[in-house]
PDB file of C-alpha atoms in Angstrom:
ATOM      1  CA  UNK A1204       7.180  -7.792 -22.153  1.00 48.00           C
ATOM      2  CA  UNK A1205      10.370  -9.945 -21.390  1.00 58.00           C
ATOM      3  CA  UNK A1206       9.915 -11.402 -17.655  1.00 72.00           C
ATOM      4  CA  UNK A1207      12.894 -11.016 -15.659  1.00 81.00           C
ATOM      5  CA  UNK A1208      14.181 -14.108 -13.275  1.00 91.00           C
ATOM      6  CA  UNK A1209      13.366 -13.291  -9.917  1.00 94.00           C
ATOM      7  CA  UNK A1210      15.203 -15.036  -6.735  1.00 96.00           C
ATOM      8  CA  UNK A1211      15.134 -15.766  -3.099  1.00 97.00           C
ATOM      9  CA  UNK A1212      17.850 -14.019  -1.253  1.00 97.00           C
ATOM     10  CA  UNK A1213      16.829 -13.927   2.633  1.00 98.00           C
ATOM     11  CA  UNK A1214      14.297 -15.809   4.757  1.00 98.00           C
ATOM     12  CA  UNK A1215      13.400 -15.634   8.437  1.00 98.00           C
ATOM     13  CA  UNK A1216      11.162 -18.125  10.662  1.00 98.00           C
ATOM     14  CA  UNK A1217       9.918 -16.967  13.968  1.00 98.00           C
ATOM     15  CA  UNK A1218       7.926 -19.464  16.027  1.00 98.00           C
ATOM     16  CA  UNK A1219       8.306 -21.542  19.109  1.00 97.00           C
ATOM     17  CA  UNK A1220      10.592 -19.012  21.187  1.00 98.00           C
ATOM     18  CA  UNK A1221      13.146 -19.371  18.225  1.00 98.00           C
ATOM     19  CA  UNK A1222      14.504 -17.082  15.516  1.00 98.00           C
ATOM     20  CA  UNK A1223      15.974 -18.551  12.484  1.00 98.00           C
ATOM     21  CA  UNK A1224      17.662 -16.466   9.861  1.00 98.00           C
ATOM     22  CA  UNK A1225      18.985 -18.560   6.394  1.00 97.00           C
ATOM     23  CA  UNK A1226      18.420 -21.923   8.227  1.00 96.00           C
ATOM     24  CA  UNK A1227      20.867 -20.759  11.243  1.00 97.00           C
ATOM     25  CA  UNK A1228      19.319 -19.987  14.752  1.00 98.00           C
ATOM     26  CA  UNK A1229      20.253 -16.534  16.065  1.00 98.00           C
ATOM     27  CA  UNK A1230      17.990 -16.388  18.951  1.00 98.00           C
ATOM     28  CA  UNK A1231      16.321 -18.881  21.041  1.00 98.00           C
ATOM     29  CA  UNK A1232      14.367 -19.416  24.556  1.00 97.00           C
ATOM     30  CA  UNK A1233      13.358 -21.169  26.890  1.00 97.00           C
ATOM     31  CA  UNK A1234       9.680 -22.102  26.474  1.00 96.00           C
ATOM     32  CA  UNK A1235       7.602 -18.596  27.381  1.00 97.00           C
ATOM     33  CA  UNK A1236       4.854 -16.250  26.464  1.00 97.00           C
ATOM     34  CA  UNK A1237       5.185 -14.580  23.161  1.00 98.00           C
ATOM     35  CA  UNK A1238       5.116 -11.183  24.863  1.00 97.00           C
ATOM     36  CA  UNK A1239       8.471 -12.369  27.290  1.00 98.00           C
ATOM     37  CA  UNK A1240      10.135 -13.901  24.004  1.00 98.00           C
ATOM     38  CA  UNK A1241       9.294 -10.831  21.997  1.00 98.00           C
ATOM     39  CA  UNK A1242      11.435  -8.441  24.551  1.00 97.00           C
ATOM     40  CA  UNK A1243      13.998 -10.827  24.884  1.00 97.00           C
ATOM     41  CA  UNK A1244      14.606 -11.235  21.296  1.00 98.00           C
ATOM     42  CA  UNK A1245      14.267  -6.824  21.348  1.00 97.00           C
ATOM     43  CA  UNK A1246      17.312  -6.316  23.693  1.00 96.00           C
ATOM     44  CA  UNK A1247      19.013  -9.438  22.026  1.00 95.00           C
ATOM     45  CA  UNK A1248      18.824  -7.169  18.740  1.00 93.00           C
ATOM     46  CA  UNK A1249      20.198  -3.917  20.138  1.00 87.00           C
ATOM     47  CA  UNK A1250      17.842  -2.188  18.529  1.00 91.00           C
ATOM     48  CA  UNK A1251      16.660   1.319  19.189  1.00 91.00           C
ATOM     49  CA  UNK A1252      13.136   1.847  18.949  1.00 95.00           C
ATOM     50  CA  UNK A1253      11.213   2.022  22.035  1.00 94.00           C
ATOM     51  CA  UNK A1254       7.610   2.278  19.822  1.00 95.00           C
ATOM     52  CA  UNK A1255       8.252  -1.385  19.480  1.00 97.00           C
ATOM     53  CA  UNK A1256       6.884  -1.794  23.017  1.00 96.00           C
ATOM     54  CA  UNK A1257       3.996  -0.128  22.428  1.00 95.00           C
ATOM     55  CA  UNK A1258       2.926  -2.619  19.367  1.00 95.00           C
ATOM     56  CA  UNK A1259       0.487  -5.675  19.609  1.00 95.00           C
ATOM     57  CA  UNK A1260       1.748  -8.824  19.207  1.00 96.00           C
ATOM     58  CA  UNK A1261       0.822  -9.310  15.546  1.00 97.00           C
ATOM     59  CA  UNK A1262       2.957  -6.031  14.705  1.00 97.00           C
ATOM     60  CA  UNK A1263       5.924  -7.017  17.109  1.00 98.00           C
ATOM     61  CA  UNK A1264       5.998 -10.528  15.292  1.00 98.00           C
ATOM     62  CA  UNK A1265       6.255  -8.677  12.091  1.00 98.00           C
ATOM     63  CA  UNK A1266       8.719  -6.299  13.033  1.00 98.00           C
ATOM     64  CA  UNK A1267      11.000  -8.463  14.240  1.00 98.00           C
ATOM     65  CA  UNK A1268      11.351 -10.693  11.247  1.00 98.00           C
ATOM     66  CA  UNK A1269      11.435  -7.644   8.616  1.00 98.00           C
ATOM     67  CA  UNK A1270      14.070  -5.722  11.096  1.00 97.00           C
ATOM     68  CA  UNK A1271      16.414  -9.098  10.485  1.00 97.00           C
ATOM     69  CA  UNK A1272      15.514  -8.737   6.701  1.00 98.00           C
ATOM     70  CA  UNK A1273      15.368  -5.328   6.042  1.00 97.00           C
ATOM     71  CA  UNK A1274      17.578  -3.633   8.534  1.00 95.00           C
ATOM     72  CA  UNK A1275      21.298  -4.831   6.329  1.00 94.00           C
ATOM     73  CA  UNK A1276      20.343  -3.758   3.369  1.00 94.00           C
ATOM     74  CA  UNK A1277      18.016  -0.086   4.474  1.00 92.00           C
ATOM     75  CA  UNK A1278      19.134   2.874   6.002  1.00 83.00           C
ATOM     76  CA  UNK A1279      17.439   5.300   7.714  1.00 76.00           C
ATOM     77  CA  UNK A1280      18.282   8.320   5.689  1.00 78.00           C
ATOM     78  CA  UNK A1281      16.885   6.963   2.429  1.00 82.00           C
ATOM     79  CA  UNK A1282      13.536   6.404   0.751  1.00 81.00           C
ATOM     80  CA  UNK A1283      13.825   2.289  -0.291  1.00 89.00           C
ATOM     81  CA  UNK A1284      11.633   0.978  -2.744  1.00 94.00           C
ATOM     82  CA  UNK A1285      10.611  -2.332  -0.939  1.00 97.00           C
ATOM     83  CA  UNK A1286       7.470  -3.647  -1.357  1.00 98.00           C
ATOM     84  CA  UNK A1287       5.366  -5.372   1.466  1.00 98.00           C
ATOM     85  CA  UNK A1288       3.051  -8.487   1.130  1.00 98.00           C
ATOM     86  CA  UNK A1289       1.673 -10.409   4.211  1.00 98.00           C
ATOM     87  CA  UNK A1290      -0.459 -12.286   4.963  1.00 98.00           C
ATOM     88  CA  UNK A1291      -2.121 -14.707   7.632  1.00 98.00           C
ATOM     89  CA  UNK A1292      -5.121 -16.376   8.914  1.00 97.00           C
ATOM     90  CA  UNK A1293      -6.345 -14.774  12.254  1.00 97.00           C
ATOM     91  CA  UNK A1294      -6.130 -11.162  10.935  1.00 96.00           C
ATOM     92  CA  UNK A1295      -6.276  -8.683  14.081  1.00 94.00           C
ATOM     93  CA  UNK A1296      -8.856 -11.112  16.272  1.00 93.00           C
ATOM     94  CA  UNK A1297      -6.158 -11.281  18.802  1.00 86.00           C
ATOM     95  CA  UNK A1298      -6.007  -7.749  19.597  1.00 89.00           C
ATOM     96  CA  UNK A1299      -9.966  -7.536  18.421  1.00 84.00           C
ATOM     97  CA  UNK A1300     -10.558  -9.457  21.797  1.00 86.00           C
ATOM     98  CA  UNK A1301      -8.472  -7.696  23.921  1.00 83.00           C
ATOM     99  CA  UNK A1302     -10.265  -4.465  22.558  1.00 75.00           C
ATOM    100  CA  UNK A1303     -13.580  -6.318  23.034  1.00 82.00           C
ATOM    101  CA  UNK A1304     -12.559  -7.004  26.451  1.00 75.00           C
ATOM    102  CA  UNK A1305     -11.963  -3.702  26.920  1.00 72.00           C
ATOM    103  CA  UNK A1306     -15.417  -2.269  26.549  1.00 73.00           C
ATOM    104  CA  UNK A1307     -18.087  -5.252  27.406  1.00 71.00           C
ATOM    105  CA  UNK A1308     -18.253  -4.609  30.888  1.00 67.00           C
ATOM    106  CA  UNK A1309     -20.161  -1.551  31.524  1.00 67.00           C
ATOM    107  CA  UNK A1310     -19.359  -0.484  34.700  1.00 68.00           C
ATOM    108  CA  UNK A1311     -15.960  -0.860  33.560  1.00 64.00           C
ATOM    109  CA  UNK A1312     -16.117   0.947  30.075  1.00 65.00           C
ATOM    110  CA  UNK A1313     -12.738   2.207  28.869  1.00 67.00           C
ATOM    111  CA  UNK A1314     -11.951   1.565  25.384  1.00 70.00           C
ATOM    112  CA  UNK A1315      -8.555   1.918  25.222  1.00 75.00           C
ATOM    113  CA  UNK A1316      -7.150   3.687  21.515  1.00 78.00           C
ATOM    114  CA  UNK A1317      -3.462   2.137  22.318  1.00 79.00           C
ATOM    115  CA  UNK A1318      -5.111  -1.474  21.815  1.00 82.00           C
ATOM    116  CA  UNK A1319      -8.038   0.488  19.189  1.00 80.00           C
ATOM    117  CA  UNK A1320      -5.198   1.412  16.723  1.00 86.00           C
ATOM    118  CA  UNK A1321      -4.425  -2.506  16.039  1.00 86.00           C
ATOM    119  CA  UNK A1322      -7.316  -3.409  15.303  1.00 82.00           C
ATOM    120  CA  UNK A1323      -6.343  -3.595  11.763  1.00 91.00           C
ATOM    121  CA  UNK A1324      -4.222  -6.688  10.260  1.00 93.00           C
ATOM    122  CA  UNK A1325      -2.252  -3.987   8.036  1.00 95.00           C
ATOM    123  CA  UNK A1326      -1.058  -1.705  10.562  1.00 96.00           C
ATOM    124  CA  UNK A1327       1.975  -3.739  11.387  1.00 97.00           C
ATOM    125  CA  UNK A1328       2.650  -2.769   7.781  1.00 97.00           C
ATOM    126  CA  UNK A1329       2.797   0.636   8.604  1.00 96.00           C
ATOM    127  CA  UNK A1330       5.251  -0.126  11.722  1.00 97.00           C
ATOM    128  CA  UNK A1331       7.674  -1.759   9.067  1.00 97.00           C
ATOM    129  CA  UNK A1332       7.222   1.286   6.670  1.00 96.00           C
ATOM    130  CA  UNK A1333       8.326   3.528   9.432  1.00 94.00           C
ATOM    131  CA  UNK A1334      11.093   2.085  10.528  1.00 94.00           C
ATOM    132  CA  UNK A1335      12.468   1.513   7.255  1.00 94.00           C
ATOM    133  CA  UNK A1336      11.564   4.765   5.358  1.00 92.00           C
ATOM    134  CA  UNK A1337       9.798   2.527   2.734  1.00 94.00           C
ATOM    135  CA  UNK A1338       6.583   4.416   0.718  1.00 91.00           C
ATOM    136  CA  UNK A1339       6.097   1.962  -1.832  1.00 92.00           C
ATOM    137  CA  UNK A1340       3.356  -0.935  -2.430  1.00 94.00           C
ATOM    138  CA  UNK A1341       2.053  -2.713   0.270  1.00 97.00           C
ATOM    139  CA  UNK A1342      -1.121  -5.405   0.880  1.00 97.00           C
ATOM    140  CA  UNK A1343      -1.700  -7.609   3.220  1.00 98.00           C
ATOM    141  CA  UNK A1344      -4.378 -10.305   2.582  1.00 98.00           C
ATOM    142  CA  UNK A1345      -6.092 -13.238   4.821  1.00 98.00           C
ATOM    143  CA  UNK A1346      -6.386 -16.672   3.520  1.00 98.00           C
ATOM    144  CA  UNK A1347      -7.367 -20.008   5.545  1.00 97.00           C
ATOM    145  CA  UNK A1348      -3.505 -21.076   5.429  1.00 97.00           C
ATOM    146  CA  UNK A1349      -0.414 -20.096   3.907  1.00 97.00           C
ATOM    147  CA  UNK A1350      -0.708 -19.491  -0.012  1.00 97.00           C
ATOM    148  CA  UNK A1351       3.011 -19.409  -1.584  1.00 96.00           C
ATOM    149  CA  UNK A1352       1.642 -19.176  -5.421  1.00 96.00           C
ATOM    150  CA  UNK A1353      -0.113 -16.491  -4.654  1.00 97.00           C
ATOM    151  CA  UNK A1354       2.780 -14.759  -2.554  1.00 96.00           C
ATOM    152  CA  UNK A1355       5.271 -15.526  -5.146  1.00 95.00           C
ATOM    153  CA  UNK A1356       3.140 -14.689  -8.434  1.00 96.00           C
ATOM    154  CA  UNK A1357       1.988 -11.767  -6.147  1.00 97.00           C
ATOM    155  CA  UNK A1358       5.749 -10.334  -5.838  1.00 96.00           C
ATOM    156  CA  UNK A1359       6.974 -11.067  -9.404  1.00 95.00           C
ATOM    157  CA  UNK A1360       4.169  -9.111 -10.554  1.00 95.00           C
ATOM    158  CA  UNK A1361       5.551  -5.952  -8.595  1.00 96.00           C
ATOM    159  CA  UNK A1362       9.085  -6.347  -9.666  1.00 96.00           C
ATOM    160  CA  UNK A1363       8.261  -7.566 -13.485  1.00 94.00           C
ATOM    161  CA  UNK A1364       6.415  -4.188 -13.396  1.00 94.00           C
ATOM    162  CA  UNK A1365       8.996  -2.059 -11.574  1.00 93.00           C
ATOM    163  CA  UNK A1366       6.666  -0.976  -8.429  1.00 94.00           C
ATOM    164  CA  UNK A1367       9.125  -2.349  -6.502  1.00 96.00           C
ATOM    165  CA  UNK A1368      13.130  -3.228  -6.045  1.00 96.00           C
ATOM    166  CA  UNK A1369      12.089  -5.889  -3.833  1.00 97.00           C
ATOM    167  CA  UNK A1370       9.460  -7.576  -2.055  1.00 98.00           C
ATOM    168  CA  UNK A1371       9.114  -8.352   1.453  1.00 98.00           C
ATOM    169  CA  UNK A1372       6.572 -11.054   1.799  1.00 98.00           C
ATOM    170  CA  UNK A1373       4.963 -13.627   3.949  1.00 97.00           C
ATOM    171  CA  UNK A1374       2.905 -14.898   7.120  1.00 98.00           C
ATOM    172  CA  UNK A1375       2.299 -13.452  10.179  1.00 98.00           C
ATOM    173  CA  UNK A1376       0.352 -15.368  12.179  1.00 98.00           C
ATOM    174  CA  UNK A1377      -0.776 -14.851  15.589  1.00 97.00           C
ATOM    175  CA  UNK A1378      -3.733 -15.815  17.805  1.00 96.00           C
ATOM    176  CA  UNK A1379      -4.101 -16.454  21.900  1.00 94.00           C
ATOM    177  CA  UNK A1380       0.026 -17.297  22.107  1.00 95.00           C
ATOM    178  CA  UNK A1381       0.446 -19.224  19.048  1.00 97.00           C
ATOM    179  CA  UNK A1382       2.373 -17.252  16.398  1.00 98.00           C
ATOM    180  CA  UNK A1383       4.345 -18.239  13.514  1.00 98.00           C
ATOM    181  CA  UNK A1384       6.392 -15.838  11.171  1.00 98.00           C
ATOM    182  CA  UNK A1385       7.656 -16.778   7.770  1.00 98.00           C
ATOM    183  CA  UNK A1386       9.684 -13.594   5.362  1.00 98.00           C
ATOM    184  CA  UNK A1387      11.037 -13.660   2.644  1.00 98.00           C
ATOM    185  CA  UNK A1388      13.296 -11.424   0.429  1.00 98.00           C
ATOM    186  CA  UNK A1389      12.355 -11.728  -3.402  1.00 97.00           C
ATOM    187  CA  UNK A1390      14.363  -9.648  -6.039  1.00 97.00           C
ATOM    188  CA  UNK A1391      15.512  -9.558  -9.068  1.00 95.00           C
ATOM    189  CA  UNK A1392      19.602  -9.814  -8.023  1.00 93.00           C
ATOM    190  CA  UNK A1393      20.891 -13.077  -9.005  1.00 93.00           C
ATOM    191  CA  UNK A1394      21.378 -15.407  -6.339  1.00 92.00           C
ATOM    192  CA  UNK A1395      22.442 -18.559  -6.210  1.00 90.00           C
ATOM    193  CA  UNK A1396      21.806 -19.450  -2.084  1.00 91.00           C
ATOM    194  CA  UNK A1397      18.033 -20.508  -3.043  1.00 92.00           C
ATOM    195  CA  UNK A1398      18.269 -21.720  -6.634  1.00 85.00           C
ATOM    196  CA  UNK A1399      16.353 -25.278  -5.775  1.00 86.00           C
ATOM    197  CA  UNK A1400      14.306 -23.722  -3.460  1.00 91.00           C
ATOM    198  CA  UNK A1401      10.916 -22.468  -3.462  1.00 93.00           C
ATOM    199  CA  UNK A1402       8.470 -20.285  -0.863  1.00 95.00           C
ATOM    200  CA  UNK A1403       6.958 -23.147   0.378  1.00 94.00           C
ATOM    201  CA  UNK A1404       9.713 -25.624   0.800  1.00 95.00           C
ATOM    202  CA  UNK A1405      11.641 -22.596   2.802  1.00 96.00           C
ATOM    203  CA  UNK A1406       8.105 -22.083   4.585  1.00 96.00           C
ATOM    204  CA  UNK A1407       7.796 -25.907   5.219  1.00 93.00           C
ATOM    205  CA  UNK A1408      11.831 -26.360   6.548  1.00 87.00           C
TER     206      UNK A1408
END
């Protein structure tokens, strides 16, 4: 089978109350709590989606970078053949606790199934897929620390075997306020933006 070049064409990096599209910041704060910094950046998007207040952190961390990704090139009306791969360190703990929390004290027992329903590292998967009409491949895996040979052989794999038209992929890390978010576009479109560049050294910038 002849392999078919793959590229870079987008990346986003979401940590530290900033948002950075292509190396260029299009949102920032002043230092605050990731649930503060997560509506700002919301109403700073103009977005229409009110579920997106209703997520845990892990899924609104996601959904932010893939709606700056995914939103230019998706529409609503149309069944897009993106694949998604994530990945990240801390799985669901963060909301694990908070469900935890939530049902330890018995004389205060009320498990709560808004805070149940993310207990699962791959749901914010499923918040992308909705909002951008995508029914195609998705995984999300947990490693010690971000992996981009495995992300990048991961992806090629899915477009060398036409599962997908592109990938998504990246880390979504977040645990007890400290996040990071790292996405990535890869496809099989020639571009020439990222032609010395590589997952990691985008990851690392």
């Amino acid at each position: 089978m002849t392999q078919t070049k793959t590229y870079i064409h987008d990346y986003c990096t979401i940590e530290n109350n900033e948002i950075v599209l292509n190396g260029t910041t299009v949102f920032k704060t002043e230092p605050t709590s990731f649930g503060d910094f997560s509506k700002q950046a919301y109403r700073n998007s103009d977005m229409q989606y009110p579920k997106f207040f209703k997520m845990d952190a892990l899924s609104k961390l996601a959904f932010l970078g893939a709606e700056l990704l995914l939103s230019p090139i998706t529409s609503p009306e149309t069944e897009n053949n993106i694949a998604l791969v994530l990945a990240n360190k801390s799985s669901s703990l963060d909301t694990d606790v908070k469900y935890q929390e939530s049902i330890s004290d018995q004389e205060n027992y009320f498990p709560s199934p808004a805070v149940f329903v993310y207990t699962l590292p791959n749901i914010c998967l499923g918040e992308i897929s909705i909002r951008h009409q995508l029914k195609s491949e998705n995984s999300f895996f947990i490693f010690d620390a971000f992996n981009p040979d495995f992300m990048s052989n991961y992806a090629n794999i899915l477009l060398q075997s036409n599962k997908a038209d592109l990938v998504l992929c990246g880390w979504v890390e977040y645990f007890n306020e400290t996040y990071k978010a790292f996405l990535c576009t890869i496809g099989t479109q020639e571009n020439t933006k990222y032609t010395n560049e590589t997952i990691n050294t985008l990851y690392n910038k």
